[in-house]
Each structure stands twice: as structure tokens, then as C-alpha cells.
Coordinates of C-alpha atoms in Angstrom, one line a residue:
Chain A
X1 CA -0.3 0.4 0.0
X2 CA 2.8 2.4 1.1
X3 CA 4.6 2.0 -2.6
X4 CA 1.3 2.1 -4.2
X5 CA 1.0 5.4 -2.7
X6 CA 4.1 6.9 -2.8
X7 CA 4.1 6.1 -6.8
X8 CA 0.9 7.7 -7.0
X9 CA 2.1 11.0 -5.1
X10 CA 5.1 10.7 -7.4
X11 CA 3.6 10.5 -10.4
X12 CA 0.6 13.6 -9.7
X13 CA 3.6 15.5 -8.6
X14 CA 5.7 15.3 -11.9
X15 CA 2.5 16.3 -13.5
X16 CA 1.8 19.4 -11.5
X17 CA 5.3 20.5 -12.4
X18 CA 4.6 19.8 -16.1
X19 CA 1.2 21.6 -16.0
X20 CA 3.3 24.5 -14.8
X21 CA 6.1 24.3 -17.2
X22 CA 3.0 24.3 -20.0
X23 CA 0.6 27.1 -18.6
X24 CA 4.2 29.1 -18.4
X25 CA 5.3 28.1 -22.1
X26 CA 1.9 28.5 -23.7
X27 CA 1.9 31.9 -22.2
X28 CA 5.1 33.3 -22.8
X29 CA 6.5 31.7 -25.8
X30 CA 3.4 31.3 -28.1
X31 CA 3.6 34.1 -30.7
X32 CA 1.9 37.5 -30.0
X33 CA 3.4 39.6 -27.1
X34 CA 1.7 39.5 -23.8
X35 CA 2.6 43.4 -23.3
X36 CA 1.3 44.4 -26.9
X37 CA -1.4 42.3 -26.9
X38 CA -2.6 44.1 -23.1
X39 CA -2.1 47.4 -24.2
X40 CA -4.2 47.4 -27.5
X41 CA -3.6 48.1 -31.2
X42 CA -3.3 52.0 -30.3
X43 CA 0.0 51.3 -27.5
X44 CA 3.4 53.1 -28.1
X45 CA 6.4 51.1 -28.5
X46 CA 7.7 53.3 -25.5
X47 CA 4.2 52.2 -23.2
X48 CA 5.1 48.6 -24.6
X49 CA 8.4 48.3 -23.5
X50 CA 7.4 49.6 -19.8
X51 CA 5.3 47.2 -19.4
X52 CA 7.3 44.3 -20.5
X53 CA 9.7 45.9 -18.2
X54 CA 7.4 45.9 -15.4
X55 CA 6.4 42.3 -16.1
X56 CA 9.4 41.2 -16.6
X57 CA 9.0 40.4 -19.4
X58 CA 12.6 41.9 -20.8
X59 CA 14.3 39.4 -18.9
X60 CA 15.7 36.3 -20.3
X61 CA 13.0 33.0 -20.6
X62 CA 14.7 30.8 -18.0
X63 CA 14.7 33.7 -15.5
X64 CA 11.4 34.1 -16.0
X65 CA 10.6 30.4 -15.7
X66 CA 12.8 30.6 -12.5
X67 CA 11.1 33.5 -11.2
X68 CA 7.2 31.6 -11.5
X69 CA 8.4 28.7 -10.4
X70 CA 9.8 30.5 -7.0
X71 CA 6.5 32.3 -6.7
X72 CA 4.7 29.5 -7.1
X73 CA 6.6 27.6 -4.3
X74 CA 5.3 30.3 -2.5
X75 CA 1.8 30.2 -3.7
X76 CA 2.5 33.3 -5.9
X77 CA 0.5 33.4 -9.2
X78 CA 1.8 36.9 -10.2
X79 CA -0.2 40.5 -10.4
X80 CA -3.5 40.5 -12.0
X81 CA -3.1 43.5 -14.3
X82 CA -6.7 44.0 -14.9
X83 CA -7.6 44.7 -11.1
X84 CA -4.3 45.0 -9.4
X85 CA -4.6 42.6 -7.2
X86 CA -2.8 38.9 -6.7
X87 CA -3.9 36.4 -9.3
X88 CA -4.2 33.9 -6.1
X89 CA -6.5 36.5 -4.1
X90 CA -9.1 37.0 -7.1
X91 CA -9.5 33.1 -7.9
X92 CA -9.4 31.5 -4.4
X93 CA -11.7 34.0 -2.8
X94 CA -14.0 32.7 -5.8
X95 CA -13.4 29.0 -5.1
X96 CA -16.4 28.1 -2.7
X97 CA -18.8 29.2 -5.0
X98 CA -17.5 27.1 -8.1
X99 CA -17.2 24.5 -5.7
X100 CA -20.4 24.9 -4.1
X101 CA -21.7 24.7 -7.7
X102 CA -19.7 21.6 -8.9
X103 CA -20.8 19.9 -6.1
X104 CA -24.5 20.3 -6.6
X105 CA -24.0 19.9 -10.6
X106 CA -22.3 16.3 -9.8
X107 CA -25.2 15.5 -7.2
X108 CA -27.8 15.9 -10.0
X109 CA -25.7 14.1 -12.6
X110 CA -25.6 11.4 -10.1
X111 CA -28.9 11.1 -9.3
X112 CA -30.0 11.0 -13.0
X113 CA -27.3 9.2 -14.4
X114 CA -26.4 6.5 -12.0
X115 CA -30.2 5.0 -11.9
X116 CA -30.7 5.3 -15.5
X117 CA -27.2 3.7 -16.4
X118 CA -28.2 0.6 -14.1
X119 CA -31.5 0.6 -15.9
X120 CA -30.0 0.2 -19.3
X121 CA -27.4 -2.0 -18.4
X122 CA -30.0 -4.6 -16.5
X123 CA -32.5 -4.2 -19.7
X124 CA -29.7 -3.8 -22.2
X125 CA -31.4 -4.2 -25.9
X126 CA -34.9 -3.4 -24.7
X127 CA -36.9 -0.5 -25.3
X128 CA -35.6 1.1 -22.1
X129 CA -32.3 0.9 -22.9
X130 CA -32.5 2.4 -26.3
X131 CA -34.7 5.6 -24.8
X132 CA -31.8 5.6 -22.1
X133 CA -29.3 5.8 -24.8
X134 CA -31.0 8.2 -26.8
X135 CA -31.1 10.8 -23.7
X136 CA -27.4 10.2 -23.0
X137 CA -27.0 11.3 -26.6
X138 CA -28.9 14.3 -26.3
X139 CA -27.5 15.5 -23.3
X140 CA -24.3 15.2 -24.5
X141 CA -25.0 17.1 -27.6
X142 CA -26.3 20.2 -26.3
X143 CA -24.7 23.2 -25.9
X144 CA -24.5 23.9 -22.8
X145 CA -25.3 27.4 -22.9
X146 CA -28.5 26.6 -25.1
X147 CA -29.2 23.9 -22.2
X148 CA -29.1 26.8 -19.8
X149 CA -31.1 29.0 -21.9
X150 CA -33.9 26.6 -22.4
X151 CA -34.0 25.9 -18.6
X152 CA -34.4 29.4 -17.9
X153 CA -37.0 29.8 -20.4
X154 CA -38.9 27.1 -19.2
X155 CA -38.8 26.8 -15.6
X156 CA -38.1 31.0 -14.9
X157 CA -39.8 33.0 -17.5
X158 CA -42.6 30.7 -18.7
X159 CA -43.2 28.5 -15.4
X160 CA -41.5 30.8 -12.4
X161 CA -40.8 27.7 -10.8
X162 CA -37.0 29.3 -10.2
X163 CA -35.7 32.6 -10.0
X164 CA -33.8 34.4 -12.8
X165 CA -29.9 34.2 -13.4
X166 CA -28.8 36.8 -10.7
X167 CA -26.4 34.8 -9.0
X168 CA -26.5 32.6 -5.7
X169 CA -29.1 35.2 -3.8
X170 CA -32.1 37.6 -4.4
X171 CA -31.0 40.7 -4.9
X172 CA -30.5 42.7 -1.2
X173 CA -30.2 39.4 0.2
X174 CA -27.0 39.5 3.1
X175 CA -25.1 36.2 2.7
X176 CA -24.6 34.1 5.5
X177 CA -21.8 34.4 8.1
X178 CA -18.6 33.2 6.4
X179 CA -17.5 29.9 7.7
X180 CA -16.9 27.9 4.1
X181 CA -18.1 30.5 1.7
X182 CA -20.8 28.2 0.3
X183 CA -24.0 29.7 1.1
X184 CA -26.1 26.5 1.7
X185 CA -23.5 24.9 4.0
X186 CA -22.7 28.5 6.0
X187 CA -26.6 28.9 6.2
X188 CA -27.2 25.5 7.7
X189 CA -24.2 26.2 10.2
X190 CA -25.1 29.1 10.9
X191 CA -28.8 28.3 11.5
X192 CA -29.7 30.8 8.8
X193 CA -32.1 28.3 7.3
X194 CA -33.6 31.2 5.2
X195 CA -30.6 32.0 3.3
X196 CA -29.7 27.7 2.6
X197 CA -33.5 27.9 0.8
X198 CA -32.7 31.0 -1.2
X199 CA -29.1 29.5 -1.7
X200 CA -30.7 26.6 -2.6
X201 CA -33.5 27.9 -5.4
X202 CA -31.0 30.2 -6.9
X203 CA -28.6 27.0 -7.3
X204 CA -31.2 25.0 -9.0
X205 CA -31.2 25.9 -12.6
X206 CA -27.6 26.4 -12.7
X207 CA -26.9 23.1 -11.7
X208 CA -29.6 21.6 -13.4
X209 CA -27.3 23.1 -16.6
X210 CA -24.2 21.5 -15.8
X211 CA -25.8 18.0 -13.9
X212 CA -28.2 17.6 -16.9
X213 CA -25.0 17.5 -19.5
X214 CA -22.5 15.4 -17.4
X215 CA -25.4 13.1 -16.8
X216 CA -24.9 12.0 -19.6
X217 CA -21.7 10.7 -19.2
X218 CA -22.4 9.4 -16.0
X219 CA -25.2 7.2 -17.5
X220 CA -22.6 5.9 -20.5
X221 CA -19.8 4.9 -18.1
X222 CA -22.4 3.0 -15.4
X223 CA -24.2 1.1 -18.3
X224 CA -20.9 0.0 -19.8
X225 CA -19.2 -0.9 -16.5
X226 CA -22.2 -2.7 -15.6
X227 CA -22.6 -4.6 -19.0
X228 CA -19.0 -5.3 -18.9
X229 CA -19.3 -6.9 -15.1
X230 CA -21.9 -8.9 -16.6
X231 CA -20.4 -10.9 -18.8
X232 CA -17.8 -11.7 -16.4
X233 CA -17.1 -14.9 -14.9
X234 CA -18.0 -14.5 -11.3
X235 CA -21.4 -13.4 -12.6
X236 CA -22.2 -16.8 -14.8
X237 CA -21.2 -18.7 -11.8
X238 CA -23.3 -16.7 -9.3
X239 CA -26.2 -17.2 -11.9
X240 CA -25.3 -20.7 -12.1
X241 CA -25.6 -21.1 -8.4
X242 CA -28.5 -19.5 -8.5
X243 CA -28.5 -16.6 -7.2
X244 CA -31.5 -13.9 -7.9
X245 CA -30.9 -11.7 -10.6
X246 CA -31.3 -8.6 -8.4
X247 CA -29.0 -9.6 -6.0
X248 CA -26.3 -10.2 -8.5
X249 CA -26.7 -6.9 -9.7
X250 CA -26.8 -5.0 -6.9
X251 CA -24.1 -6.7 -4.6
X252 CA -21.4 -8.4 -7.5
X253 CA -21.9 -6.4 -10.4
X254 CA -22.0 -3.1 -8.9
X255 CA -19.2 -3.5 -6.8
X256 CA -17.2 -5.0 -8.9
X257 CA -18.3 -1.5 -11.7
X258 CA -17.6 0.4 -9.0
X259 CA -14.0 1.0 -10.2
X260 CA -14.9 2.3 -13.6
X261 CA -18.0 4.5 -12.3
X262 CA -15.6 6.2 -9.6
X263 CA -12.9 7.5 -12.5
X264 CA -16.3 8.5 -14.1
X265 CA -16.9 10.7 -11.4
X266 CA -14.0 12.0 -10.7
X267 CA -13.9 13.1 -14.6
X268 CA -17.3 14.6 -14.2
X269 CA -16.5 16.5 -11.0
X270 CA -13.1 17.7 -12.8
X271 CA -15.5 19.1 -16.1
X272 CA -17.7 20.5 -13.7
X273 CA -15.3 22.4 -12.2
X274 CA -13.4 23.7 -15.3
X275 CA -16.2 23.7 -17.5
X276 CA -18.6 26.0 -15.8
X277 CA -17.0 29.1 -17.3
X278 CA -20.2 29.4 -19.6
X279 CA -22.6 28.2 -17.0
X280 CA -21.5 30.9 -14.8
X281 CA -21.3 34.0 -17.4
X282 CA -25.0 32.8 -18.0
X283 CA -25.8 32.8 -14.4
X284 CA -24.3 35.7 -13.0
X285 CA -22.8 33.1 -10.4
X286 CA -19.5 34.8 -8.9
X287 CA -17.3 31.9 -9.1
X288 CA -14.0 30.8 -10.9
X289 CA -15.3 30.7 -13.8
X290 CA -16.7 34.2 -13.8
X291 CA -13.3 35.3 -13.5
X292 CA -11.7 33.6 -15.9
X293 CA -14.7 34.8 -18.2
X294 CA -13.6 38.9 -17.1
X295 CA -9.8 38.2 -17.8
X296 CA -11.0 36.8 -21.0
X297 CA -12.8 40.0 -21.8
X298 CA -10.1 42.5 -20.6
X299 CA -6.8 40.3 -22.2
X300 CA -5.7 39.2 -18.6
X301 CA -3.2 36.7 -19.5
X302 CA -1.7 36.2 -16.0
X303 CA -5.4 35.8 -14.2
X304 CA -6.2 32.9 -17.4
X305 CA -2.8 31.3 -16.7
X306 CA -3.7 31.6 -12.8
X307 CA -6.7 30.2 -13.8
X308 CA -5.7 27.0 -16.0
X309 CA -3.2 26.1 -13.1
X310 CA -5.6 26.2 -10.5
X311 CA -8.3 23.9 -12.5
X312 CA -5.5 21.5 -13.7
X313 CA -4.2 20.8 -10.3
X314 CA -7.3 20.4 -8.9
X315 CA -8.4 17.9 -11.9
X316 CA -4.6 16.3 -10.9
X317 CA -5.8 16.1 -7.0
X318 CA -9.3 14.9 -7.9
X319 CA -7.6 11.9 -10.0
X320 CA -4.9 11.2 -7.6
X321 CA -7.8 10.7 -5.0
X322 CA -9.8 8.4 -7.1
X323 CA -6.4 6.2 -7.3
X324 CA -6.5 6.2 -4.0
X325 CA -9.9 5.0 -4.0
X326 CA -9.2 2.3 -6.2
X327 CA -7.2 0.9 -3.8
X328 CA -10.0 0.8 -0.9
X329 CA -12.1 -0.6 -3.4
X330 CA -10.2 -2.7 -5.2
X331 CA -7.6 -5.0 -2.9
X332 CA -5.9 -6.2 -5.9
X333 CA -4.7 -3.0 -6.8
X334 CA -3.1 -1.8 -3.3
X335 CA -1.6 -5.5 -2.7
X336 CA 1.3 -5.2 -5.2
X337 CA -1.0 -5.6 -8.9
X338 CA 1.1 -3.7 -11.7
X339 CA -0.8 -0.6 -12.6
X340 CA -0.1 1.2 -15.7
Chain B
X1 CA 6.0 -3.6 -51.4
X2 CA 6.0 -6.1 -48.2
X3 CA 2.0 -5.8 -48.4
X4 CA 0.4 -7.5 -44.8
X5 CA -0.9 -10.3 -45.3
X6 CA -2.4 -11.0 -42.0
X7 CA -4.2 -7.9 -41.5
X8 CA -5.9 -8.1 -44.6
X9 CA -7.4 -11.4 -43.8
X10 CA -8.8 -10.4 -40.5
X11 CA -10.6 -7.6 -42.0
X12 CA -12.3 -9.9 -44.3
X13 CA -13.2 -12.1 -42.0
X14 CA -15.0 -9.2 -39.9
X15 CA -16.9 -8.1 -42.7
X16 CA -18.2 -11.2 -43.1
X17 CA -19.9 -11.5 -40.2
X18 CA -23.6 -11.4 -39.8
X19 CA -24.8 -7.7 -40.1
X20 CA -26.9 -6.4 -37.0
X21 CA -29.4 -3.9 -38.1
X22 CA -28.0 -0.5 -37.2
X23 CA -31.0 1.9 -36.6
X24 CA -28.9 5.2 -35.0
X25 CA -26.2 4.7 -37.8
X26 CA -28.9 5.1 -40.5
X27 CA -30.5 8.0 -38.9
X28 CA -27.3 9.8 -37.9
X29 CA -25.6 9.2 -41.1
X30 CA -28.9 10.4 -43.0
X31 CA -28.9 13.4 -41.0
X32 CA -25.2 14.6 -41.8
X33 CA -26.1 13.9 -45.1
X34 CA -29.4 15.7 -45.2
X35 CA -27.0 19.0 -43.5
X36 CA -24.1 18.7 -46.0
X37 CA -26.9 18.7 -49.0
X38 CA -28.8 21.1 -47.3
X39 CA -25.3 23.7 -46.5
X40 CA -24.6 22.9 -50.2
X41 CA -27.7 24.0 -52.1
X42 CA -29.9 25.7 -49.4
X43 CA -27.6 29.2 -49.4
X44 CA -28.7 29.2 -53.4
X45 CA -32.4 29.6 -52.2
X46 CA -32.4 31.7 -49.1
X47 CA -31.9 35.0 -48.2
X48 CA -28.1 36.9 -47.4
X49 CA -26.9 36.3 -44.1
X50 CA -26.8 39.7 -43.5
X51 CA -29.9 41.2 -45.1
X52 CA -32.6 42.5 -43.0
X53 CA -35.6 41.1 -44.4
X54 CA -38.1 42.0 -42.0
X55 CA -38.6 44.0 -38.6
X56 CA -36.8 42.9 -36.1
X57 CA -38.0 40.1 -33.5
X58 CA -40.7 38.4 -36.2
X59 CA -41.6 34.9 -34.6
X60 CA -41.6 32.0 -36.8
X61 CA -44.1 32.0 -39.8
X62 CA -44.0 30.0 -43.1
X63 CA -42.0 33.2 -44.5
X64 CA -39.7 33.1 -42.1
X65 CA -39.5 29.8 -40.7
X66 CA -37.3 30.3 -37.4
X67 CA -38.4 34.0 -37.3
X68 CA -36.0 37.2 -37.5
X69 CA -33.4 38.3 -35.2
X70 CA -33.2 41.6 -33.6
X71 CA -32.2 43.4 -36.8
X72 CA -34.7 41.6 -38.9
X73 CA -32.2 38.9 -40.0
X74 CA -34.0 35.9 -41.1
X75 CA -32.6 33.0 -38.6
X76 CA -33.4 30.2 -41.1
X77 CA -31.2 32.1 -43.8
X78 CA -28.4 32.4 -41.2
X79 CA -28.9 28.9 -39.9
X80 CA -28.5 27.2 -43.5
X81 CA -25.4 29.3 -44.2
X82 CA -24.3 28.5 -41.0
X83 CA -24.2 24.6 -41.6
X84 CA -20.5 24.5 -43.7
X85 CA -19.1 26.8 -41.5
X86 CA -19.7 24.7 -38.5
X87 CA -19.1 21.0 -39.8
X88 CA -16.3 22.5 -41.8
X89 CA -14.7 23.7 -38.5
X90 CA -15.7 20.1 -36.6
X91 CA -14.3 18.5 -39.3
X92 CA -11.0 20.5 -39.8
X93 CA -10.3 20.1 -36.1
X94 CA -11.0 16.4 -35.6
X95 CA -8.6 15.7 -39.2
X96 CA -5.5 18.0 -37.4
X97 CA -6.1 16.1 -33.7
X98 CA -6.0 13.0 -35.5
X99 CA -3.5 13.3 -38.2
X100 CA -1.0 14.5 -35.2
X101 CA -2.6 12.4 -32.1
X102 CA -2.0 9.1 -34.4
X103 CA 1.4 10.0 -35.9
X104 CA 2.7 10.7 -32.1
X105 CA 0.8 7.6 -30.6
X106 CA 1.6 5.4 -33.3
X107 CA 5.5 6.3 -32.7
X108 CA 5.1 6.0 -29.1
X109 CA 3.1 2.5 -28.8
X110 CA 6.2 1.1 -31.4
X111 CA 9.1 2.4 -30.2
X112 CA 7.8 2.0 -26.7
X113 CA 10.4 2.4 -23.7
X114 CA 11.4 5.9 -22.5
X115 CA 10.1 7.6 -25.6
X116 CA 6.9 6.4 -24.6
X117 CA 7.4 7.2 -21.0
X118 CA 7.7 11.0 -22.1
X119 CA 5.2 10.4 -24.4
X120 CA 2.3 9.6 -22.4
X121 CA 3.5 12.3 -19.3
X122 CA 3.0 14.6 -22.0
X123 CA -0.3 13.2 -22.8
X124 CA -1.3 13.2 -18.6
X125 CA -0.6 16.9 -18.6
X126 CA -3.0 18.0 -21.6
X127 CA -5.2 15.8 -20.3
X128 CA -4.9 17.4 -16.7
X129 CA -7.1 20.4 -18.5
X130 CA -10.5 20.1 -19.2
X131 CA -10.4 20.4 -23.2
X132 CA -12.8 23.7 -23.4
X133 CA -10.3 25.8 -20.9
X134 CA -7.0 24.1 -22.7
X135 CA -8.8 25.8 -26.0
X136 CA -9.9 28.9 -24.4
X137 CA -6.0 29.4 -23.1
X138 CA -4.1 28.7 -26.5
X139 CA -7.0 30.8 -28.0
X140 CA -5.8 33.9 -26.4
X141 CA -2.3 33.1 -26.1
X142 CA -1.9 32.4 -29.9
X143 CA -4.5 35.4 -30.9
X144 CA -8.0 35.5 -31.8
X145 CA -8.6 34.0 -35.4
X146 CA -10.6 31.2 -37.2
X147 CA -7.6 28.9 -37.9
X148 CA -6.4 29.8 -34.7
X149 CA -9.6 28.9 -33.3
X150 CA -9.3 25.1 -35.3
X151 CA -6.0 24.7 -34.1
X152 CA -6.2 25.5 -30.6
X153 CA -9.3 23.3 -30.6
X154 CA -7.3 20.5 -32.4
X155 CA -4.7 21.0 -29.5
X156 CA -7.0 20.2 -26.8
X157 CA -8.2 16.9 -28.5
X158 CA -4.8 15.5 -29.6
X159 CA -4.6 13.6 -26.0
X160 CA -7.3 11.1 -26.9
X161 CA -5.7 10.0 -29.9
X162 CA -2.4 9.8 -28.9
X163 CA -3.6 7.4 -26.2
X164 CA -6.1 5.2 -28.5
X165 CA -3.5 4.7 -31.3
X166 CA -0.8 4.1 -29.0
X167 CA -2.7 1.5 -27.2
X168 CA -3.6 -0.6 -30.1
X169 CA 0.2 -0.4 -31.7
X170 CA 1.1 -1.6 -28.4
X171 CA -0.6 -4.9 -29.3
X172 CA -0.3 -4.8 -32.9
X173 CA 3.3 -4.4 -33.0
X174 CA 3.6 -7.8 -31.4
X175 CA 2.0 -9.4 -34.3
X176 CA 3.4 -11.5 -36.8
X177 CA 3.6 -9.0 -39.9
X178 CA 5.5 -6.5 -37.9
X179 CA 8.3 -9.3 -37.6
X180 CA 7.8 -10.0 -41.4
X181 CA 7.9 -6.7 -42.4
X182 CA 11.4 -5.9 -40.3
X183 CA 12.6 -8.9 -41.6
X184 CA 12.0 -8.4 -44.9
X185 CA 14.1 -5.2 -44.2
X186 CA 11.5 -2.3 -43.8
X187 CA 12.7 0.6 -41.7
X188 CA 11.4 1.6 -38.4
X189 CA 9.9 4.2 -39.3
X190 CA 8.2 2.7 -42.6
X191 CA 7.2 0.2 -40.4
X192 CA 5.7 2.4 -37.9
X193 CA 3.8 4.5 -40.7
X194 CA 2.7 1.7 -43.7
X195 CA 2.2 -1.4 -41.5
X196 CA 1.4 -0.7 -37.8
X197 CA -0.6 2.8 -38.3
X198 CA -3.3 1.6 -40.7
X199 CA -3.6 -1.3 -38.2
X200 CA -4.1 0.7 -35.5
X201 CA -6.1 4.0 -36.5
X202 CA -9.7 1.9 -36.1
X203 CA -10.5 3.5 -32.4
X204 CA -9.6 6.4 -33.5
X205 CA -11.8 6.8 -36.0
X206 CA -14.7 6.6 -33.3
X207 CA -12.9 9.4 -31.7
X208 CA -12.8 11.2 -35.0
X209 CA -16.7 11.7 -35.0
X210 CA -17.0 12.6 -31.5
X211 CA -14.6 15.3 -31.8
X212 CA -16.2 16.9 -35.1
X213 CA -19.3 17.0 -32.3
X214 CA -17.3 18.3 -29.2
X215 CA -15.5 20.7 -31.7
X216 CA -18.7 22.4 -32.6
X217 CA -20.0 22.4 -29.1
X218 CA -16.9 24.0 -28.3
X219 CA -16.9 26.8 -31.0
X220 CA -20.6 27.7 -29.4
X221 CA -19.3 27.9 -25.9
X222 CA -16.4 30.1 -27.0
X223 CA -18.2 32.5 -29.3
X224 CA -20.6 32.9 -26.0
X225 CA -17.6 33.9 -24.2
X226 CA -16.6 36.3 -26.9
X227 CA -13.4 34.6 -28.6
X228 CA -13.4 32.4 -32.0
X229 CA -16.1 33.1 -34.3
X230 CA -17.2 36.9 -34.1
X231 CA -20.5 38.4 -34.8
X232 CA -22.1 39.6 -37.8
X233 CA -20.7 35.8 -38.9
X234 CA -24.0 33.7 -39.4
X235 CA -22.4 30.9 -37.0
X236 CA -24.6 28.7 -35.1
X237 CA -23.1 29.3 -32.1
X238 CA -22.8 33.1 -32.5
X239 CA -26.2 33.3 -33.0
X240 CA -27.3 31.2 -29.5
X241 CA -25.0 33.9 -28.2
X242 CA -26.8 37.2 -29.5
X243 CA -29.8 35.4 -29.2
X244 CA -29.3 34.9 -25.3
X245 CA -30.3 37.8 -24.1
X246 CA -33.6 37.7 -25.8
X247 CA -34.4 34.7 -24.0
X248 CA -35.5 36.7 -21.2
X249 CA -37.5 39.0 -23.1
X250 CA -39.4 36.7 -24.6
X251 CA -38.2 36.0 -28.0
X252 CA -37.1 32.4 -27.7
X253 CA -36.5 31.8 -31.3
X254 CA -33.6 34.1 -31.8
X255 CA -31.5 31.2 -29.9
X256 CA -33.4 28.2 -29.6
X257 CA -33.4 27.2 -33.8
X258 CA -29.3 27.8 -33.7
X259 CA -28.9 25.8 -30.8
X260 CA -31.2 22.9 -32.0
X261 CA -29.3 22.8 -35.4
X262 CA -25.9 22.3 -32.7
X263 CA -27.8 19.8 -31.1
X264 CA -29.4 17.8 -34.0
X265 CA -25.6 17.8 -35.9
X266 CA -23.6 17.0 -32.9
X267 CA -26.5 14.1 -32.0
X268 CA -26.0 12.6 -35.2
X269 CA -22.4 12.6 -35.0
X270 CA -22.5 11.0 -31.8
X271 CA -24.8 8.2 -33.2
X272 CA -22.4 7.6 -35.9
X273 CA -19.6 7.4 -33.5
X274 CA -21.3 5.1 -30.6
X275 CA -22.5 2.8 -33.3
X276 CA -19.1 2.3 -34.8
X277 CA -17.5 1.9 -31.5
X278 CA -20.0 -1.3 -31.3
X279 CA -21.6 -2.0 -27.8
X280 CA -19.2 -2.1 -25.4
X281 CA -18.0 -4.9 -23.4

């Protein structure tokens, strides 16, 4: 187990280092002068030179890289040019809003995708399987903006069930006392149930938008993992012994399919964390994706670079957590089976 | 020429299997076929995409099937003009990603060893980003233009091609025809590209159709964020972005129909890809 753990930690650290390098290179080496891009077409050469000096862009690349990596080790992601505040502050202040939305989206995706995937696998080839597959394809074929717009139109404009896309709480309502920064949770922790209720109502549509799209991926993964186990030897043996089909499904197949399902959940969660720039803009959700959108508008490469790095690190950390859970679920992995 | 005989036979056997009925494949191909035809001849029959043909915000009617947008442009005409732009972007992104990804993947699998280790680490790093974010960052760094949009989206989709082709090449290189090619004096790169690659490319074909679809979705997403394709170009994603604000004020058709075109197209591509992949087992 220790060796497995160390190996995983090592691989994750290498990937993080590579990630930092790639993000750095993408922003610095690619054609296009960062300073010129930031100042726009009307900037005078002197202004551009001055900004280059201020950003350290006139230094040799290797010096820049050293500064950048040294800063990273101290949690310094540089200054956001558009706001003048440290990139790390800008982004981490918004992290709770993004996590709240991603977790809610993941719950929606699991609640919809998991049972449908099980159903489709257990009735493979029949009508309900075909319907579930069409649903999965539909879910992954809609542009997230469009799906969000449809939900806003149907459930807000027409039916008035959920509030409009104006952020996390009704305009003018003070947020609950800051503990985690996630309003639903903070409301519960401080006994401010009104805030929790409103936060949930405002969370519903963006979470549905993210979750419906992701549920398709969950459905597909659950279905194919369950089908793969259905064809394995242990299921055939259990069947031959006369174990009831339902019991095989829930006890043997599900447990063995959990590995793939877990991978799917890790991927989907990462996708929800990172792929929410669009949904956060659409619903005026003040998360990290919203910061990235603003950075895009103001050509703030430092901020975008920080955003990419944080998303990448979260993604790698998730994969690491999933790898560890593999070991918990499947003893064969932690007890020295070769892992590629 | 040392034509690999064994795998040729294998393909022949495959095609002799009794054919399953594949309704999804038929539907998907029919939709894409219809779109290609509509995209080719449609523009001759509908209005110019920039023409102001009617007052703004006309709801769908017999005259304006999809209604008109805020300026009074015909949304059906614009959607038809957009077909080829979107399909061409989707296909070119997939072609770019597949060429680079397969070329790297086959080498990685065939050569193996250190080289393979390095390539796989790089792939891990590329995959540490959600594709959409990677494309967004790349596009901003290399400059916002349509060719760069295709490049950025393609780079974001290379990694899965590398993985798929590499995995197949790893098992292919153990087969007899590879030793036969080697023994008959074929150089290593020739063996890799002429013999191993054609036999390792099939999983990439499935990915190809999926990437076409993702790219159309990503183009739309980027357009909504204000990068990639810009107004007034008649492109589905741009049209959805332009119509987004009208959804709240009741003119739902401005964003609905272009978004529907995206959904239908991507759905058809998924149908084809899923069927080509076969039922998972």
C-alpha cells in the first residue's frame, strides 16, 4: 500500500510540475507579445517597452521561468493586470462559489445518470435501454449555453418555478456568515435556514444545466461498466448457483463496476469544476469561471494562466483521490498488482 | 512492397460477420447527409445572411421559418449559411487532431521505452485540463482568429488520439506481420507508418466523429464567451450567443433554432460514433 501511495504521489507531482511548465510556456513562448496584446493596438512602443519591463518580460526566458516557479512555490501566482490584485486572491476568493455549484451539478448528474445507467444495463437491448441511450446522446449534444437558456426560459420565464439568472441569492439579501463560503452550507451551520433555502433555489437552475449535461456521461459509464461485469465469469457462476438476478446486480456487479464508475465521477467532477465558465457567465454566478470570463474580456493573461493552473491542479488532485479510492475498493490494486 | 497479409485477412473475416441492424447509424448518417446537402444548395435559395429582410423579432412563420432576430435578419437563412462553417470547423479540428495524435501515438506505441514514457507524461499533462479550458487559454495566447481557433481546439483534442492509437499499436507490434516487415528490411519508421499505423487507426475513427461534435459545441461555447468566431458571422454558436439575452424577454426563437441545429448535428455525430464503436463489452 505504501509503495502504491508513493508511486501515485510521485506521478501526481511530476504532472503538476509539467502542468506549471506548460502553462508558463503557452503564455510566454507562443507568438504574440503579451504586453502588446494587453495594451491594445493603439499603444506606443515606449508604453509596451515599459510594461514589458514591469512584467519582467524583458528578462531572459530562463530567468522568467525561475521567477515564476519560485513564486508558485510560495503560492504566488503573480499580479492580475486588470484589477491590480494578486491572482491567487482573485481566484481563491471565488473558489467556494465554484465548488458549491460543481458539487450540486455532480449530485444532479449522479441522481439522474446512475439509476438510468443501471436500468439501461439490466435491460440491455430492450426499449428502455434504447431510450436511456438516446437521452445520453441528447444530453451530450446540447451546447451548455443553449441548455441553460432553455431551462431559464421554461422554468423561470414561463413557469416561474425558479428565480432568474442573477447570481447566488436574491438581490439585496445578505449572504450568511462566512465559514466555508458555500452559502447552502454556511446557512445550515449558522442556523440561517432562510439563506440556505434561497441559496438552494438560486443554485437549482445552474446546477441542473451543468448536471444534465454531465448525467449523460455518468449514464454511459455506468451502463458500460455494468455490462462489462455482467459478462464476467463470476456473474455467470453466481447465476449458475441460482443466486437471484437482483442480488447479483446490486451486490456483485455494482461493487465490481464501481472502479469504472469512480473514474467517471472523478472526470465528471473535474469537468464540472473547469467547464463552468459558460454556466457561471450565463447565471451571473460569481465563481472562478466568472473571473476567467472577465480575464478573457480584459486580455488578462496572468489571471487566465492562474485559472488554468488551479483547474489543472484540482483535476490532478481529483485523479489522485480516485486512484487512492481504487486501492480501497479493490484490494488487488493496493496489494502489488501492476498498475500502468 | 511488403503488403501485410495477415491483417488483410482479418478485416475480410470481420466483414463476413452477420450484419446487425444499426438504426442509430442510419439515422445519424442520414442527418449528416441531409445537412451537407442543405448546406451546399440551401444558400442558393435562402436570403443573404446579412440581409435585413423584415422588422426585428418576427416570431416563426411560414415566411420566416425560424423567425427573425433583433436586426430583422432571417434566422433560417442564417442557420443554413452556417451549416458549412460549423461542419467544416468540426471536421478540420478532428482531422488536425487525428493526424498529429495518431502520428505521435503510433510512434509511442511502436518504439516504446523511454520515448513512450515521456509521451505519456505529456499526454497526462494535456489531459489535466478540461479540453474547453485548454482551447480557451491557447486561443487567447496565440491570438484570436479562425485558423487559430481550429488549431487551439485541435491541440485540446490530441491527447485521446495519442492514447487510443498507442494502445492499439502496443498490441499490434507483437504480431507476426510486424516481424515479417522488419525481417524483410523495412525501416523502423516505415514499419510504424506503413504497417502498424493502418492497423491501429480504427479506434481513432470513432474518436474522430466524437471530436467533430465536441468541436462544434466548443466553438459555440467560445463564441458565447466572446472569442473564436465573432458577430456578425452567421454561425450557430454566435447566433445562440446573440440571442441569449432575448430568451429573458420572450423572443425565444432567436437562440432556440441555432442551438437546435447544433444539438441535431452533434447528436447525429454521436449516433455514428457510438455505432462505430460498437456496444461496449
